[in-house]
Short mmCIF file of C-alpha atoms in Angstrom, two decimals:
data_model
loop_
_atom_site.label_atom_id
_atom_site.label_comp_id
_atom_site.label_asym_id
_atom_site.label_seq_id
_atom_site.Cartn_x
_atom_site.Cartn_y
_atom_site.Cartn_z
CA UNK A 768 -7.64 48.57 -185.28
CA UNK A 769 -10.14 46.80 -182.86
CA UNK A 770 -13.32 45.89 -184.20
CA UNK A 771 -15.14 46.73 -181.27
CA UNK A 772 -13.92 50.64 -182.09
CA UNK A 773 -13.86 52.90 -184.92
CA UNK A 774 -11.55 56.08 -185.64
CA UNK A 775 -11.37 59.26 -183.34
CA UNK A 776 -10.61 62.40 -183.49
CA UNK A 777 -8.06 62.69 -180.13
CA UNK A 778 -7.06 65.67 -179.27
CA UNK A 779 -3.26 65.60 -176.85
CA UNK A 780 -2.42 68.65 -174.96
CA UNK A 781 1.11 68.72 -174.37
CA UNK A 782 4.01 67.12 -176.80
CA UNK A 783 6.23 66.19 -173.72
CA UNK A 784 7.07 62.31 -172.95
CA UNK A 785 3.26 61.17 -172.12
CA UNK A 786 1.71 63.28 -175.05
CA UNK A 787 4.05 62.00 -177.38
CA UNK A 788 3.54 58.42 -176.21
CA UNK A 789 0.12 59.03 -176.34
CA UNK A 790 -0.05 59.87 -179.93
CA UNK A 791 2.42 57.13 -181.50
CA UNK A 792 0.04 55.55 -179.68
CA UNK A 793 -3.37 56.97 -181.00
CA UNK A 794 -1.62 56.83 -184.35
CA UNK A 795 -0.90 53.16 -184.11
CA UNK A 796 -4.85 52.40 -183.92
CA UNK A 797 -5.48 54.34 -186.40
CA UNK A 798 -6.49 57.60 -184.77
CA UNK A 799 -7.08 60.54 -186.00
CA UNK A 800 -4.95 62.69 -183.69
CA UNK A 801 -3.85 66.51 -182.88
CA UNK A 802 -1.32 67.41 -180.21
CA UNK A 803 -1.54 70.94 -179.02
CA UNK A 804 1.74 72.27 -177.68
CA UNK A 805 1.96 75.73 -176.28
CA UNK A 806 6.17 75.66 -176.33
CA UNK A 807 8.31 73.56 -178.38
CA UNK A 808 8.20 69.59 -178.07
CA UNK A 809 9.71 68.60 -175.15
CA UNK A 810 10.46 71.79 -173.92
CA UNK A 811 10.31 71.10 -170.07
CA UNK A 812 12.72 68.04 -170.41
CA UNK A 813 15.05 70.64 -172.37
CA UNK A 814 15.12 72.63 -169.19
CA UNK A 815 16.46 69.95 -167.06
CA UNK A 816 17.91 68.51 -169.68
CA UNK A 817 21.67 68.54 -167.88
CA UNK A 818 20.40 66.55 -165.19
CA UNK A 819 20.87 62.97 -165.44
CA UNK A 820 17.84 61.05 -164.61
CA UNK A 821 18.25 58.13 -161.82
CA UNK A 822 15.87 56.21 -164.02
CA UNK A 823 17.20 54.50 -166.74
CA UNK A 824 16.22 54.11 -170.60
CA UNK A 825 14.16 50.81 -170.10
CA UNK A 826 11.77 52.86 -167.45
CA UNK A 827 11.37 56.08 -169.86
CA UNK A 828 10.53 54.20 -173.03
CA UNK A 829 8.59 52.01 -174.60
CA UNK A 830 9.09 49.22 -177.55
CA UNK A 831 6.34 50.91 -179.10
CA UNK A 832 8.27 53.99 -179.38
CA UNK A 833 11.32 52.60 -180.76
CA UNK A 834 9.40 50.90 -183.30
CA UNK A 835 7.91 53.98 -184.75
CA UNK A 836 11.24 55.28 -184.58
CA UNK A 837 12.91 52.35 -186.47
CA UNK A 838 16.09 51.83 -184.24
CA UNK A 839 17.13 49.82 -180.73
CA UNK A 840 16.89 51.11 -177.96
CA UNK A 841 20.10 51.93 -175.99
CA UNK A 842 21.57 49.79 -173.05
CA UNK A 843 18.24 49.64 -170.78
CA UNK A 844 19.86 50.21 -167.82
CA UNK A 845 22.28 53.02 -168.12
CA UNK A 846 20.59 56.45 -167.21
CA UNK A 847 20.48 59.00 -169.66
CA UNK A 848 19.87 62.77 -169.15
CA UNK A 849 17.13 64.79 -170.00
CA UNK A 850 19.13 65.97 -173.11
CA UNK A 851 19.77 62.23 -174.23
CA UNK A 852 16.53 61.60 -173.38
CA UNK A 853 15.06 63.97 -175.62
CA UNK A 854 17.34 64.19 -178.10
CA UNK A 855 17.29 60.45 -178.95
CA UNK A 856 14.08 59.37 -178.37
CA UNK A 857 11.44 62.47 -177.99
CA UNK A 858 12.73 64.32 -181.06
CA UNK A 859 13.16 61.07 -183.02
CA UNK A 860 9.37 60.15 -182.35
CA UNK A 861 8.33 63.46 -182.50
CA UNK A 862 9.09 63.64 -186.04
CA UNK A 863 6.73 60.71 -186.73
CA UNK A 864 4.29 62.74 -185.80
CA UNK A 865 5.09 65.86 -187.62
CA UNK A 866 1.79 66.24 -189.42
CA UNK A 867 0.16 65.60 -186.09
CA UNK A 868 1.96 68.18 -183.90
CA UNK A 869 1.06 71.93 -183.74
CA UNK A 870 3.63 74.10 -181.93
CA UNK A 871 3.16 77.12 -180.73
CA UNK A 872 -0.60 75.98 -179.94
CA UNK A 873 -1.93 76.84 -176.39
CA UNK A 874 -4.91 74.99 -175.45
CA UNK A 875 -6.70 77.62 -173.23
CA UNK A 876 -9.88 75.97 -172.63
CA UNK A 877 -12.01 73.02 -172.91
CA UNK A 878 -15.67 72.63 -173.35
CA UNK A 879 -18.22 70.77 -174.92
CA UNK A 880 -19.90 71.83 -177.71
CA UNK A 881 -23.75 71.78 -177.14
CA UNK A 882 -23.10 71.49 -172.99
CA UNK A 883 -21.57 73.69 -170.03
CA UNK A 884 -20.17 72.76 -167.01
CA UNK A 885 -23.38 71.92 -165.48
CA UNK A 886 -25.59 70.80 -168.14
CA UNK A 887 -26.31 66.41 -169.02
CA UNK A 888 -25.17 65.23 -165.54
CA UNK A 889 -24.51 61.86 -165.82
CA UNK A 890 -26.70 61.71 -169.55
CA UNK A 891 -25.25 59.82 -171.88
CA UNK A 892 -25.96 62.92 -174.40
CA UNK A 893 -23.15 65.06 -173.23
CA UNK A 894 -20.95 62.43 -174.52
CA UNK A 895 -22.31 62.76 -178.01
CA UNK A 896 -21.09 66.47 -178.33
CA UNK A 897 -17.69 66.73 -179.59
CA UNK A 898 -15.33 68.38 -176.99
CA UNK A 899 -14.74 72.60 -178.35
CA UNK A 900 -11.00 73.16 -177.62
CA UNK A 901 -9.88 76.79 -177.86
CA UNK A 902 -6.85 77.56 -178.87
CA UNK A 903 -4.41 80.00 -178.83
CA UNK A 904 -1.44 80.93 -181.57
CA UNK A 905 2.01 82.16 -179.62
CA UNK A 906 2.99 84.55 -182.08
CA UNK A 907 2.84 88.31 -181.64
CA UNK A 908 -0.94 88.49 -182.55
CA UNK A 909 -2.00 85.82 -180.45
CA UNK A 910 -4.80 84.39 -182.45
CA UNK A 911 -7.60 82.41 -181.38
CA UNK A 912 -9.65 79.11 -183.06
CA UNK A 913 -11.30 76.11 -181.95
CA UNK A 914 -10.19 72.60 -182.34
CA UNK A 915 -13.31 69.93 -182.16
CA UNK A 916 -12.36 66.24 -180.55
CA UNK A 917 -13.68 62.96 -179.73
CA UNK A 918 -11.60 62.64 -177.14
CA UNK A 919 -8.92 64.70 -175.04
CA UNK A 920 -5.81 63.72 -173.20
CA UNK A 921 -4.39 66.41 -171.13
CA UNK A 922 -0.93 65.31 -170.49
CA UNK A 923 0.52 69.05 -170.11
CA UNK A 924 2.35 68.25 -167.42
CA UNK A 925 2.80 70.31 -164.21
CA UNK A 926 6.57 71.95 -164.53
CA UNK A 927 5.71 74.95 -165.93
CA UNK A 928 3.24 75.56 -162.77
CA UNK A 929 5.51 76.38 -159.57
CA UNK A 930 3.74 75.82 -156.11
CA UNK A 931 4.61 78.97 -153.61
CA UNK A 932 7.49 79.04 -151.26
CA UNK A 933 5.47 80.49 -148.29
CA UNK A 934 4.02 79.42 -145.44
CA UNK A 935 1.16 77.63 -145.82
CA UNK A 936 1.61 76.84 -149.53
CA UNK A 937 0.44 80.69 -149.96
CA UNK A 938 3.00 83.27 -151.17
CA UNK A 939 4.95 84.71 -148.45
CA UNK A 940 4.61 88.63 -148.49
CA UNK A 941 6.99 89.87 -151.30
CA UNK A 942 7.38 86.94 -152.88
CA UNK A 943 4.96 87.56 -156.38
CA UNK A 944 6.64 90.35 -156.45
CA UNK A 945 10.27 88.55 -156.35
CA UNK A 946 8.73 85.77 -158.30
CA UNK A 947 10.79 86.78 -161.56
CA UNK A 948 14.19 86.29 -160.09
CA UNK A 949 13.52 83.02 -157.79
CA UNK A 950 14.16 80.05 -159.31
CA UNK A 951 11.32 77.71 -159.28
CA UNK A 952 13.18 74.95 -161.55
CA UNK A 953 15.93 73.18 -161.68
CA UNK A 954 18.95 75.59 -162.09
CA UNK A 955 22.19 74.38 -164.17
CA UNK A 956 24.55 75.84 -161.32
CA UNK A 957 27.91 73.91 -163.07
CA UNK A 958 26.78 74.96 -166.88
CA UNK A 959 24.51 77.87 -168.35
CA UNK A 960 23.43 79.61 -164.79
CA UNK A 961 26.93 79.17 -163.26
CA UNK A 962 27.57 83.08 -163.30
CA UNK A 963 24.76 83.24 -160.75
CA UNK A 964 26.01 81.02 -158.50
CA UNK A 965 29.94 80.77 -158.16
CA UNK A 966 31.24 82.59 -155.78
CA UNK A 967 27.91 83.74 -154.32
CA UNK A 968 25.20 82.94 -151.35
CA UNK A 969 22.21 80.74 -152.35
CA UNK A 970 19.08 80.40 -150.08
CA UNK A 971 17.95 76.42 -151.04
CA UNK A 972 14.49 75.90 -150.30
CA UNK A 973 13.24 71.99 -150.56
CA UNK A 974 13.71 68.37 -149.81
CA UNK A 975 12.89 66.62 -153.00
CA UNK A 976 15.21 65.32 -155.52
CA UNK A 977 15.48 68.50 -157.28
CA UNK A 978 16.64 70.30 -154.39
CA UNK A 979 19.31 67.58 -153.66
CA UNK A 980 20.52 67.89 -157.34
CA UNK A 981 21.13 71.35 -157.07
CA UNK A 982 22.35 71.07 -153.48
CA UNK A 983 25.07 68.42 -154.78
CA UNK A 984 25.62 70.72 -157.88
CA UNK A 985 26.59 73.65 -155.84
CA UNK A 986 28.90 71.95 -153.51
CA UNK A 987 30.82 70.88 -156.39
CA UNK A 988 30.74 74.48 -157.62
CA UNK A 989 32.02 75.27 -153.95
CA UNK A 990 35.27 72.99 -154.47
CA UNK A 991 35.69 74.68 -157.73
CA UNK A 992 35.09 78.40 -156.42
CA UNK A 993 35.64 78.54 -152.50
CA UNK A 994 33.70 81.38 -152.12
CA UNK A 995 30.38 79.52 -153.29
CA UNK A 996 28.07 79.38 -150.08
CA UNK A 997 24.64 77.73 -149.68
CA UNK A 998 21.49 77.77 -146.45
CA UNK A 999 19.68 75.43 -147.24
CA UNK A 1000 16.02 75.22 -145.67
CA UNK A 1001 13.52 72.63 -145.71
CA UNK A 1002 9.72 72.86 -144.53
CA UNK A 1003 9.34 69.63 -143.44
CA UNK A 1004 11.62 66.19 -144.02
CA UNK A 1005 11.01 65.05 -147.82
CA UNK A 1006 12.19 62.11 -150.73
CA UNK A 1007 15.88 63.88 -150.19
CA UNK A 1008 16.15 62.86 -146.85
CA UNK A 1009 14.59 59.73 -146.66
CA UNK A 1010 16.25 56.45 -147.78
CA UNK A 1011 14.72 53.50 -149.08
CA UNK A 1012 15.30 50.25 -148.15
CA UNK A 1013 17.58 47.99 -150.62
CA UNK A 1014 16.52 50.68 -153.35
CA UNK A 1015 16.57 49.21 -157.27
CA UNK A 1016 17.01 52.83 -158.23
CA UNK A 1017 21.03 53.04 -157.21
CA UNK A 1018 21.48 56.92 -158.91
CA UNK A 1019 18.75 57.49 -156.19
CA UNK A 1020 19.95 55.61 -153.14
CA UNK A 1021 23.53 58.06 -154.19
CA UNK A 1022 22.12 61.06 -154.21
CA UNK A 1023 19.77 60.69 -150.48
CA UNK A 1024 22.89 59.02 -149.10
CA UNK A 1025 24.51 62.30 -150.27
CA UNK A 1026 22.27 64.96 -148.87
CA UNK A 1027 21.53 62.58 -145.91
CA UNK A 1028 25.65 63.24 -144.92
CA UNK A 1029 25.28 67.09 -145.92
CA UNK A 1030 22.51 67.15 -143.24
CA UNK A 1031 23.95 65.41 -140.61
CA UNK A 1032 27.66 66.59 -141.20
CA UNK A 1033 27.11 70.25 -143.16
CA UNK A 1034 30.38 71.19 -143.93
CA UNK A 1035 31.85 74.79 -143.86
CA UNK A 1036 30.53 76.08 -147.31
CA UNK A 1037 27.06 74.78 -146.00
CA UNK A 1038 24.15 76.03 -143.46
CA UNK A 1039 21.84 73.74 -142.90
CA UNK A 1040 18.61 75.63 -141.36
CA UNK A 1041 16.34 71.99 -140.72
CA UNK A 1042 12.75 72.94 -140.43
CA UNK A 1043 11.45 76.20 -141.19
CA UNK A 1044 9.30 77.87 -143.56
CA UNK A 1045 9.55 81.09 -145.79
CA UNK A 1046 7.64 83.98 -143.92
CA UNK A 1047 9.02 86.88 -145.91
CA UNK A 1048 11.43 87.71 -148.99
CA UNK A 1049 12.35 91.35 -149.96
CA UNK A 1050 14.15 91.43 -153.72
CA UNK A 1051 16.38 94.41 -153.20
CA UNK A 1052 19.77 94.09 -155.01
CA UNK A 1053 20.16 90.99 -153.06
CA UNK A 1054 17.39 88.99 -151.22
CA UNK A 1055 16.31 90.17 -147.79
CA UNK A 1056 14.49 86.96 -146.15
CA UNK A 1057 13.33 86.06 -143.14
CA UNK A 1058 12.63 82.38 -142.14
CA UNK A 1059 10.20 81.14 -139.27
CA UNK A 1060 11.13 78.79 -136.47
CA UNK A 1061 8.30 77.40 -133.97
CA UNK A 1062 9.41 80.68 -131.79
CA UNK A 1063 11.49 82.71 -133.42
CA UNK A 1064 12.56 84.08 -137.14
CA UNK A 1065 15.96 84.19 -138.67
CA UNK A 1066 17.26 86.81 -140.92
CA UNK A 1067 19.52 86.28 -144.09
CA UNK A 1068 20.93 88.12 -147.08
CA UNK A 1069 21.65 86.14 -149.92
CA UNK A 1070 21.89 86.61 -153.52
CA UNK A 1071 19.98 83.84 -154.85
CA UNK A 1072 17.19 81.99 -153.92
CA UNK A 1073 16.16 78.24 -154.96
CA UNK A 1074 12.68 77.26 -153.89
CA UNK A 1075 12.48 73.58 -155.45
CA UNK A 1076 8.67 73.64 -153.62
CA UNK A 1077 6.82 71.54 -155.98
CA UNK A 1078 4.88 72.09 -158.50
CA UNK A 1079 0.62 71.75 -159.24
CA UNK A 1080 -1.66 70.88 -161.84
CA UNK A 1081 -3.14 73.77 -163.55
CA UNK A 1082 -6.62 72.98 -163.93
CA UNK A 1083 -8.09 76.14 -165.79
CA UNK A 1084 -8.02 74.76 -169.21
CA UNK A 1085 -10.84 72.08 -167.73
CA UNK A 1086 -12.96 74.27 -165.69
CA UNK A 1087 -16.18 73.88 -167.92
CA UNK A 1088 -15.15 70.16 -167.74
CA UNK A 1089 -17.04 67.62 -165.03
CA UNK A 1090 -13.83 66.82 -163.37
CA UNK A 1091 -13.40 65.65 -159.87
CA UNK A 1092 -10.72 66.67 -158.40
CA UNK A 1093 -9.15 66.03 -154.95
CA UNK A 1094 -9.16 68.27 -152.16
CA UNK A 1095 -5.72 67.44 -151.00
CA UNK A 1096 -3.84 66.85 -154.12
CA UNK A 1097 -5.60 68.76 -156.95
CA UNK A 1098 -5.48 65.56 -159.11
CA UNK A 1099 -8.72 63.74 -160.57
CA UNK A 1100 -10.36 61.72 -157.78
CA UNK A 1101 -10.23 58.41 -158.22
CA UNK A 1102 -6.37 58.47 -159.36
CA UNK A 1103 -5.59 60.29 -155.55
CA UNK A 1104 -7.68 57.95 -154.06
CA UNK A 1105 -5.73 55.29 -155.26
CA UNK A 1106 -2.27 56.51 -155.24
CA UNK A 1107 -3.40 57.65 -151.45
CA UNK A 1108 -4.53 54.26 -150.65
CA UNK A 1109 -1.76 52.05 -152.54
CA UNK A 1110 1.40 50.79 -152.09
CA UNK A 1111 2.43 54.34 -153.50
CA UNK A 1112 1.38 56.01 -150.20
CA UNK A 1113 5.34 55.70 -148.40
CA UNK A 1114 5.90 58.11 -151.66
CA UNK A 1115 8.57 55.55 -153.43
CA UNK A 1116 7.59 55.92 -156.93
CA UNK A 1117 8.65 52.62 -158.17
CA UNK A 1118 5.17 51.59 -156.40
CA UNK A 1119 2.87 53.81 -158.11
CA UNK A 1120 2.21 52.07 -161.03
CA UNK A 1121 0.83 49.20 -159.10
CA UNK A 1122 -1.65 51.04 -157.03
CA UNK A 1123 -3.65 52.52 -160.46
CA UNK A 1124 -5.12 50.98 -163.33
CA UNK A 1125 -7.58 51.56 -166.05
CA UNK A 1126 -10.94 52.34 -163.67
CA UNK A 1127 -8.75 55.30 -161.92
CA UNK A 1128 -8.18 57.18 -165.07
CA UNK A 1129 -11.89 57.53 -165.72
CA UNK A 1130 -13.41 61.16 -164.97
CA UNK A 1131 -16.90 61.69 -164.77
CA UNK A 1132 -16.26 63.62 -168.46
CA UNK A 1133 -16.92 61.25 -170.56
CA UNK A 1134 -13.73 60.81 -172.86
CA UNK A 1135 -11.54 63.17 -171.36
CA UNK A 1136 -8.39 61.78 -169.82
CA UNK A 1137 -5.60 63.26 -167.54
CA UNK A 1138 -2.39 61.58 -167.67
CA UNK A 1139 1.51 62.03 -167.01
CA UNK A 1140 2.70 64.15 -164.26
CA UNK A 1141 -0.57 66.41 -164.27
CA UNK A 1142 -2.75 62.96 -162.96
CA UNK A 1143 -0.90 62.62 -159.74
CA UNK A 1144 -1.96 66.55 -158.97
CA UNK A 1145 0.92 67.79 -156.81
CA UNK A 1146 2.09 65.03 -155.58
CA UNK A 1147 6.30 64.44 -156.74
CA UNK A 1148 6.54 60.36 -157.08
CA UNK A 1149 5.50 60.01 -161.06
CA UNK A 1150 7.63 58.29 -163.10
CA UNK A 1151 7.52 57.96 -167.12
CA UNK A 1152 6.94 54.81 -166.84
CA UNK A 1153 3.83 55.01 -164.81
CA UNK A 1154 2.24 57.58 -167.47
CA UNK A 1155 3.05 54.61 -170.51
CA UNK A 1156 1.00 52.71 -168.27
CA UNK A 1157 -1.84 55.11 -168.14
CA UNK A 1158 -1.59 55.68 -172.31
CA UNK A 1159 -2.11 51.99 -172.45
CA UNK A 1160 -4.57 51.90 -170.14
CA UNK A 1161 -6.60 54.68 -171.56
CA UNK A 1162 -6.86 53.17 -174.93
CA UNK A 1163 -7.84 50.00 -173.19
CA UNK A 1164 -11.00 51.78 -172.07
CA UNK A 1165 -11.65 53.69 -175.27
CA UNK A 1166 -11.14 50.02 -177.30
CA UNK A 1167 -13.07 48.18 -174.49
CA UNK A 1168 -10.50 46.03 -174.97
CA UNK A 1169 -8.79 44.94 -171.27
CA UNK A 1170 -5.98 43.12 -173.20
CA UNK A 1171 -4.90 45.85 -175.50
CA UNK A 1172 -1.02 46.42 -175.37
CA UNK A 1173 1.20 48.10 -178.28
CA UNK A 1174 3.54 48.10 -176.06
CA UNK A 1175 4.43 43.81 -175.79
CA UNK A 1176 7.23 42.94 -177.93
CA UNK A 1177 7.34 39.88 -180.26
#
């Protein structure tokens, strides 16, 4: 423990990769630490957990990890997938922190105990009143209690909060109500969802990685089932579609040079639409939707729409919180202006780590942190890595300690 600190209670919403990294290591220090999960640990990895990641298992862990875990880590640079990832490292650590992790815990809201939203601006007395966390139970009753903390560290993550598919960023007409049957994540077209997809007409919205993963996924379920078709629509040219110069990242540089040729050279089982954005969508027994050009629209009738669109931070559980937020991004202030102004700003996320440090975590709250995929707000280039950085980097300002680092090996 530092001498310059004592014990806290921290409070960690969200056991995914950051919030798990986050409490190994609060617990290190000698913490006194919660970690309120709504789900299950790791939950959104488990949902893409098919997909191998095209960063490997020395950029998604950390030696501090493995310690508490008591075992090696694997080769550093093979890639897992989400399911490897999880299943050998998240679970494993998660179960050091058993006593520390409540499931099946939604943290609703987050206030201070003696303040609102408005009250101590800038006083050093709102940061004497313990954060009030309330918190709600999954089961069938739902229950409500509060949780008191020192400190917070939202690292909840942004996958379970889809952006729309319509013009605009707002929903297109008809599409809350056909929000139940579009998928907003990361489909398993070869394994658990194939039945949707073989031998059927998908509408692909997007131009991230995601969409190229299931773009690449349903082309081989094409060779497998002829009949498999896919449009595939993007609103404006994104990380699929753009290569990076001598890229470090090879799974990456395989899968743009991929949908780059599927773009250029579509072949039969494949319409490629270009630029155009969602204008309307009709959920009938299959999807009526119409797309908008500069001048015209274009009509289609598929039975399954993808709309890989992004996804936000959800910032209702710190509304009564003095968080600055950006305009553009919806992520805390002085994180998007950095990211904005860094090396980061071509969108390569091997660069974002170097254009943040400890003074961009800070929030006017007082001891309340955002970190992980939520921090960058709705922008797509976060990497694991990036968020270990921000766990040490946080504890470096709680310690007051600029050289504090679990995470250097012997």
């Amino acid at each position: 423990m530092n001498p310059r600190s004592t014990a806290r209670r921290i409070a960690i919403v969200g056991a995914g990769p950051i919030g798990l990294e986050a409490a190994a290591y609060a617990r290190a220090l000698g913490h006194d630490v919660i970690v309120l999960e709504q789900r299950d640990v790791a939950d959104a990895v488990r949902s893409w957990g098919f997909v191998a990641m095209f960063s490997p298992w020395g950029m998604n862990t950390t030696p501090l990890g493995w310690r508490a875990i008591g075992r090696g880590m694997p080769d550093q640079k093979i890639c897992p997938t989400g399911n490897e990832l999880r299943e050998t490292y998240l679970l494993p650590l998660a179960a050091t922190l058993s006593d520390s992790i409540r499931t099946g815990s939604q943290g609703v809201a987050i206030g201070r105990d003696d303040f609102a939203k408005g009250d101590a601006i800038g006083k050093a007395d709102r940061a004497a009143s313990p954060f009030r966390i309330l918190v709600r139970d999954s089961g069938a009753g739902g229950a409500e209690r509060v949780e008191r903390a020192d400190v917070v560290l939202d690292c909840s993550g942004t996958y379970g909060h889809h952006r729309w598919a319509g013009r605009g960023g707002i929903p297109a007409p008809g599409e809350r109500a056909a929000e139940p049957r579009v998928w907003y994540r990361l489909p398993d077209v070869l394994g658990a969802d194939r039945e949707h997809f073989a031998g059927r007409h998908t509408l692909l919205l997007g131009a991230g990685y995601s969409a190229a993963t299931v773009l690449h996924g349903l082309g081989r379920l094409h060779r497998e089932d002829p009949r498999t078709r896919v449009s595939w629509a993007i609103r404006r040219v994104g990380q699929a579609l753009e290569a990076i110069h001598d890229d470090s990242l090879p799974a990456r540089a395989s899968l743009v040079k991929g949908s780059l040729e599927l773009a250029n050279h579509p072949p039969e089982w494949l319409q490629y639409l270009g630029n155009c954005t969602l204008e309307r969508i009709d959920a009938g027994a299959q999807f009526g939707v119409t797309l908008r050009y500069v001048e015209t629209d274009m009509a289609l009738v598929v039975d399954e729409v993808v709309a890989l669109v992004g996804y936000a931070p959800d910032a209702s559980i710190y509304e009564q919180l003095q968080v600055h937020q950006c305009y553009a991004t919806a992520g805390p202030m002085k994180l998007a202006t950095a990211l904005m102004a860094g090396a980061s700003g071509g969108g390569d996320c091997l660069a974002a780590g170097a254009a943040i440090g400890p003074e961009a975590l800070r929030n006017p709250e007082p001891g309340f942190f955002i970190l992980g995929a939520k921090s960058f707000g709705t922008r797509s280039n976060f990497l694991l890595q990036v968020g270990h950085q921000q766990v040490r980097d946080a504890f470096r300002i709680l310690h007051d300690d600029a050289e504090l680092d679990l995470y250097r090996t012997a």
